Coordinates of C-alpha atoms and ligand atoms in Angstrom, one line a residue:
X79 CA 0.0 0.0 0.0
X80 CA 2.8 2.4 1.0
X81 CA 4.6 1.6 -2.2
X82 CA 1.5 2.4 -4.2
X83 CA 0.9 5.7 -2.6
X84 CA 4.6 6.5 -3.1
X85 CA 4.2 5.8 -6.7
X86 CA 1.1 8.0 -7.0
X87 CA 2.9 10.8 -5.3
X88 CA 5.8 10.5 -7.7
X89 CA 3.3 10.5 -10.6
X90 CA 1.6 13.6 -9.2
X91 CA 4.9 15.5 -9.0
X92 CA 5.9 14.3 -12.3
X93 CA 2.7 15.3 -14.0
X94 CA 2.8 18.6 -12.2
X95 CA 6.4 19.1 -13.3
X96 CA 5.6 18.3 -16.9
X97 CA 2.8 20.8 -16.8
X98 CA 5.0 23.5 -15.4
X99 CA 7.8 22.7 -17.9
X100 CA 5.3 23.0 -20.8
X101 CA 4.0 26.3 -19.4
X102 CA 7.5 27.7 -19.1
X103 CA 8.3 26.5 -22.6
X104 CA 5.2 28.2 -24.1
X105 CA 5.9 31.3 -22.1
X106 CA 9.4 31.4 -23.7
X107 CA 8.2 30.5 -27.2
X108 CA 5.5 32.9 -27.8
X109 CA 8.0 35.7 -27.8
X110 CA 9.0 34.8 -31.4
X111 CA 5.8 33.1 -32.5
X112 CA 4.2 36.1 -34.1
X113 CA 7.3 36.8 -36.3
X114 CA 7.5 33.2 -37.1
X115 CA 3.9 33.2 -38.4
X116 CA 2.9 30.4 -36.0
X117 CA -0.5 31.9 -35.2
X118 CA -3.5 31.7 -37.5
X119 CA -7.2 32.3 -37.3
X120 CA -10.1 30.0 -37.9
X121 CA -13.6 31.3 -38.3
X122 CA -16.9 30.0 -37.0
X123 CA -20.2 31.2 -38.5
X124 CA -22.9 32.7 -36.4
X125 CA -26.3 32.2 -38.1
X126 CA -29.7 33.7 -37.9
X127 CA -31.6 30.8 -36.4
X128 CA -34.8 31.2 -38.3
X129 CA -33.3 31.5 -41.8
X130 CA -30.0 29.8 -41.4
X131 CA -28.2 32.7 -43.1
X132 CA -24.7 33.6 -41.8
X133 CA -24.8 36.8 -39.8
X134 CA -21.1 37.0 -38.9
X135 CA -18.0 34.9 -38.4
X136 CA -16.1 34.7 -35.2
X137 CA -12.3 34.7 -35.4
X138 CA -10.6 32.1 -33.1
X139 CA -6.9 32.0 -32.8
X140 CA -4.7 28.9 -33.0
X141 CA -1.0 28.4 -32.4
X142 CA 0.9 26.0 -34.5
X143 CA 3.9 25.3 -32.3
X144 CA 6.9 23.9 -34.3
X145 CA 7.4 21.1 -31.8
X146 CA 4.3 20.7 -29.7
X147 CA 1.8 21.0 -32.6
X148 CA -1.5 22.8 -32.5
X149 CA -2.1 24.3 -29.1
X150 CA -5.7 25.4 -28.3
X151 CA -6.3 29.0 -27.0
X152 CA -7.7 27.8 -23.7
X153 CA -4.2 26.6 -22.9
X154 CA -2.0 29.5 -24.1
X155 CA -4.3 32.5 -23.6
X156 CA -4.4 32.3 -19.8
X157 CA -0.6 32.1 -19.8
X158 CA -0.3 35.1 -22.1
X159 CA -2.7 37.1 -19.9
X160 CA -0.5 36.4 -16.9
X161 CA 2.6 37.8 -18.7
X162 CA 0.8 40.6 -20.5
X163 CA 1.8 39.1 -23.9
X164 CA -1.9 38.9 -24.8
X165 CA -1.8 42.5 -25.8
X166 CA 0.7 41.8 -28.6
X167 CA -1.3 38.7 -29.7
X168 CA -4.5 40.6 -29.5
X169 CA -3.2 43.3 -31.8
X170 CA -2.1 40.7 -34.3
X171 CA -5.5 39.0 -34.2
X172 CA -7.4 42.2 -34.7
X173 CA -5.2 43.2 -37.7
X174 CA -5.4 39.7 -39.3
X175 CA -9.2 39.6 -38.9
X176 CA -9.5 43.1 -40.5
X177 CA -7.1 42.1 -43.3
X178 CA -9.1 38.9 -44.0
X179 CA -12.4 40.7 -43.8
X180 CA -11.2 43.3 -46.4
X181 CA -10.2 40.5 -48.7
X182 CA -13.6 39.0 -48.4
X183 CA -15.2 42.4 -49.1
X184 CA -13.2 42.7 -52.2
X185 CA -14.6 39.4 -53.4
X186 CA -18.1 40.7 -52.7
X187 CA -18.5 38.6 -49.6
X188 CA -20.1 41.0 -47.1
X189 CA -19.8 39.3 -43.8
X190 CA -19.1 40.8 -40.4
X191 CA -16.2 39.5 -38.3
X192 CA -16.2 39.2 -34.5
X193 CA -12.9 39.4 -32.6
X194 CA -12.4 38.2 -29.0
X195 CA -10.7 40.8 -26.8
X196 CA -9.1 39.8 -23.5
X197 CA -10.0 42.2 -20.6
X198 CA -6.3 43.0 -20.2
X199 CA -6.1 44.1 -23.9
X200 CA -9.4 46.0 -23.6
X201 CA -8.2 47.9 -20.6
X202 CA -4.7 48.7 -22.0
X203 CA -4.2 52.4 -22.5
X204 CA -4.3 52.5 -26.3
X205 CA -6.9 49.9 -27.1
X206 CA -9.2 52.2 -29.0
X207 CA -6.2 53.6 -31.1
X208 CA -5.2 50.0 -31.9
X209 CA -8.7 49.4 -33.3
X210 CA -8.7 52.6 -35.1
X211 CA -5.4 51.9 -36.7
X212 CA -6.4 48.4 -37.8
X213 CA -9.5 49.7 -39.5
X214 CA -7.5 52.4 -41.3
X215 CA -4.7 50.2 -42.3
X216 CA -6.9 47.6 -43.9
X217 CA -9.5 50.2 -45.1
X218 CA -12.2 48.2 -43.4
X219 CA -15.7 49.5 -42.8
X220 CA -16.1 49.8 -39.0
X221 CA -19.6 48.4 -38.8
X222 CA -18.2 45.1 -40.1
X223 CA -16.2 44.7 -36.9
X224 CA -17.6 43.3 -33.7
X225 CA -15.6 43.3 -30.5
X226 CA -16.4 40.5 -28.0
X227 CA -15.6 41.3 -24.4
X228 CA -16.6 39.3 -21.3
X229 CA -18.5 40.4 -18.3
X230 CA -15.2 40.6 -16.3
X231 CA -14.5 44.1 -17.8
X232 CA -17.6 45.3 -15.9
X233 CA -15.5 45.1 -12.7
X234 CA -14.3 48.6 -13.8
X235 CA -17.6 50.0 -15.0
X236 CA -16.5 53.6 -15.4
X237 CA -13.5 52.8 -17.5
X238 CA -15.3 50.2 -19.6
X239 CA -18.2 52.5 -20.2
X240 CA -15.8 55.1 -21.6
X241 CA -14.0 52.6 -23.8
X242 CA -17.3 51.1 -25.1
X243 CA -18.4 54.6 -25.8
X244 CA -15.3 55.4 -27.9
X245 CA -15.6 52.2 -29.8
X246 CA -19.3 52.8 -30.6
X247 CA -18.3 56.2 -31.8
X248 CA -15.9 54.5 -34.3
X249 CA -18.9 52.5 -35.5
X250 CA -17.7 49.2 -34.1
X251 CA -20.2 46.7 -32.7
X252 CA -19.8 45.3 -29.2
X253 CA -20.9 42.0 -27.8
X254 CA -20.7 40.4 -24.4
X255 CA -19.3 36.9 -24.5
X256 CA -20.0 34.0 -22.1
X257 CA -23.0 35.8 -20.7
X258 CA -24.3 34.2 -17.5
X259 CA -21.0 33.1 -16.1
X260 CA -20.2 36.4 -14.5
X261 CA -22.1 38.9 -12.4
X262 CA -23.2 41.7 -14.7
X263 CA -26.9 42.2 -15.2
X264 CA -28.7 42.6 -18.5
X265 CA -30.0 46.0 -17.4
X266 CA -26.4 47.3 -16.9
X267 CA -25.5 46.0 -20.3
X268 CA -28.5 47.7 -21.8
X269 CA -27.4 51.1 -20.4
X270 CA -24.1 50.6 -22.2
X271 CA -25.7 50.1 -25.6
X272 CA -24.2 46.7 -26.1
X273 CA -25.2 45.2 -29.5
X274 CA -25.3 41.5 -28.7
X275 CA -25.2 39.2 -25.8
X276 CA -23.8 35.7 -26.2
X277 CA -25.4 33.2 -23.9
X278 CA -22.7 30.9 -22.6
X279 CA -22.6 27.3 -23.8
X280 CA -23.0 25.9 -20.3
X281 CA -26.7 27.1 -20.5
X282 CA -27.3 25.8 -24.0
X283 CA -26.0 22.4 -22.9
X284 CA -28.9 22.1 -20.4
X285 CA -31.9 23.6 -22.2
X286 CA -33.4 20.4 -23.4
X287 CA -32.6 18.3 -20.3
X288 CA -32.9 20.6 -17.3
X289 CA -36.1 22.6 -16.9
X290 CA -34.5 25.1 -14.5
X291 CA -31.9 26.0 -17.1
X292 CA -34.6 26.1 -19.8
X293 CA -36.5 28.7 -17.9
X294 CA -33.4 30.8 -17.2
X295 CA -32.6 30.8 -20.9
X296 CA -36.2 31.8 -21.7
X297 CA -35.9 34.7 -19.2
X298 CA -32.6 35.8 -20.8
X299 CA -34.2 35.9 -24.2
X300 CA -37.3 37.8 -23.0
X301 CA -35.2 40.3 -21.1
X302 CA -32.8 40.8 -24.0
X303 CA -35.8 41.5 -26.2
X304 CA -37.3 44.1 -24.0
X305 CA -33.9 45.7 -23.5
X306 CA -33.3 45.8 -27.2
X307 CA -30.3 43.6 -27.9
X308 CA -30.2 40.4 -29.8
X309 CA -29.0 37.3 -28.1
X310 CA -26.6 34.8 -29.6
X311 CA -26.7 31.3 -28.3
X312 CA -23.3 29.7 -28.1
X313 CA -22.3 26.0 -28.4
X314 CA -25.4 24.6 -30.1
X315 CA -24.7 21.0 -30.9
X316 CA -28.1 19.5 -31.3
X317 CA -31.2 20.1 -33.5
X318 CA -33.4 20.0 -30.4
X319 CA -31.4 22.9 -28.9
X320 CA -31.7 24.9 -32.0
X321 CA -35.5 24.3 -32.1
X322 CA -35.9 25.3 -28.5
X323 CA -34.1 28.5 -29.2
X324 CA -36.1 29.3 -32.3
X325 CA -39.4 28.6 -30.5
X326 CA -38.4 30.9 -27.7
X327 CA -37.4 33.8 -29.9
X328 CA -33.6 33.7 -29.8
X329 CA -32.4 35.4 -32.9
X330 CA -28.8 34.1 -33.5
X331 CA -26.9 30.9 -32.8
X332 CA -23.5 29.4 -33.2
X333 CA -22.2 25.9 -32.6
X334 CA -21.0 22.6 -34.1
X335 CA -24.5 21.9 -35.2
X336 CA -24.1 24.6 -37.8
X337 CA -20.3 24.5 -38.3
X338 CA -17.1 24.0 -36.5
X339 CA -14.5 26.8 -36.7
X340 CA -12.9 26.4 -40.2
X341 CA -10.2 28.0 -42.4
X342 CA -10.8 31.3 -44.2
X343 CA -10.9 29.3 -47.5
X344 CA -13.7 27.1 -46.2
X345 CA -15.7 30.2 -45.0
X346 CA -15.2 31.7 -48.4
X347 CA -16.6 28.6 -50.1
X348 CA -19.5 28.4 -47.7
X349 CA -20.5 32.0 -48.2
X350 CA -20.0 31.9 -52.0
X351 CA -22.4 29.0 -52.2
X352 CA -25.0 31.0 -50.3
X353 CA -25.0 34.0 -52.5
Ligands
LIG181 P1 -15.2 31.6 -26.8 O1 -14.9 33.0 -27.3 O2 -16.3 31.4 -25.9 O3 -15.3 30.8 -28.2 C1 -16.1 29.7 -28.3 C2 -15.4 28.4 -28.1 O4 -16.3 27.3 -28.2 C3 -14.4 28.1 -29.3 O5 -13.3 27.4 -28.7 C4 -15.2 27.3 -30.2 O6 -14.4 26.5 -31.1 C5 -16.0 26.4 -29.2 N1 -17.3 26.0 -29.8 C6 -18.1 26.6 -30.7 N2 -19.2 25.9 -30.9 C7 -19.1 24.8 -30.1 C8 -19.9 23.6 -29.9 O7 -21.0 23.5 -30.4 N3 -19.5 22.7 -29.0 C9 -18.3 22.8 -28.3 N4 -17.9 21.9 -27.5 N5 -17.5 23.9 -28.5 C10 -17.9 24.8 -29.4 P2 -11.8 27.7 -29.0 O8 -11.6 28.2 -30.4 O9 -11.0 26.6 -28.5 O10 -11.6 29.0 -28.1 C11 -11.7 28.9 -26.7 C12 -11.6 30.3 -26.1 O11 -10.4 30.9 -26.3 C13 -12.6 31.3 -26.6 O12 -13.9 31.0 -26.1 C14 -12.0 32.6 -26.2 O13 -12.4 32.9 -24.9 C15 -10.6 32.3 -26.3 N6 -10.1 32.8 -27.6 C16 -10.1 32.3 -28.8 N7 -9.5 33.1 -29.8 C17 -9.2 34.2 -29.1 C18 -8.5 35.5 -29.4 O14 -8.2 35.7 -30.6 N8 -8.3 36.4 -28.4 C19 -8.7 36.1 -27.1 N9 -8.5 37.1 -26.2 N10 -9.3 35.0 -26.8 C20 -9.5 34.1 -27.7
LIG182 CA1 -16.1 34.6 -28.2
LIG183 CA1 -18.2 32.5 -25.6
LIG184 CA1 -15.3 31.3 -23.4

């Protein structure tokens, strides 16, 4: 027995050590990863539920590490946030999404693009200038850009209100990501003239199996409607979930049921077929 627990302990430290080593390696390696072109974006369509037409595409970053392979954002973004490097990556993502969007526009594909912005990037001193510069540099129409922020930015309501205001003045759209996982209220969001609120996947997972969750989601949709923003349901995987949302008046949805995140070429094919 003692032997076994000893072995487990060793395994624990070993796993822990491996994790730490990997973290340190990533922390080291992303310093050169932008110049080495190791980041790329995939895009996931967000559709109007009733018609199935694509309303916008969300840019999702991936890191193709030369040794470790493709690393998902949930692994490297928290590390980059700790070190502040997320600001550099965020600027790259924004510019790449604008560049790609402009390319689509030139081909006659008029689709909006949504970009995720970390609260650290959002609160950095020059964020609005970075957005302005990206739009100018790529000659992109500002209302084709949507910025996704999470409720965590509401911890600093005054500052966030000011930034949101400046972004709205540029003509950029704003949405609240992962809604329901933080503490902000829909009425606060309404006073900020947020354009869209994305209901977190954890709610969508439960709508057809858990009646409490179903009624919470119904309430969110009702309130959203009366406060004048459209809701986007995230992480729809099943037809029943899509049907529930349509029946209850949710306007937009996103999820594997419609499409996984795909390459820009695939998005282009998808949208060319539709028009
Ligand atoms: P998010 O913004 O909530 O993005 C949605 C995530 O859910 C994406 O994971 C997407 O691939 C996944 N997803 C979409 N539909 C489904 C579904 O039906 N089922 C399941 N199981 N998953 C679905 P991904 O691409 O791994 O991104 C994870 C998170 O990393 C994002 O969550 C976002 O918070 C962050 N992230 C991604 N790209 C960026 C970026 O460019 N900047 C920043 N700051 N964060 C990013
Ligand atoms: Ca998002
Ligand atoms: Ca989300
Ligand atoms: Ca998320």
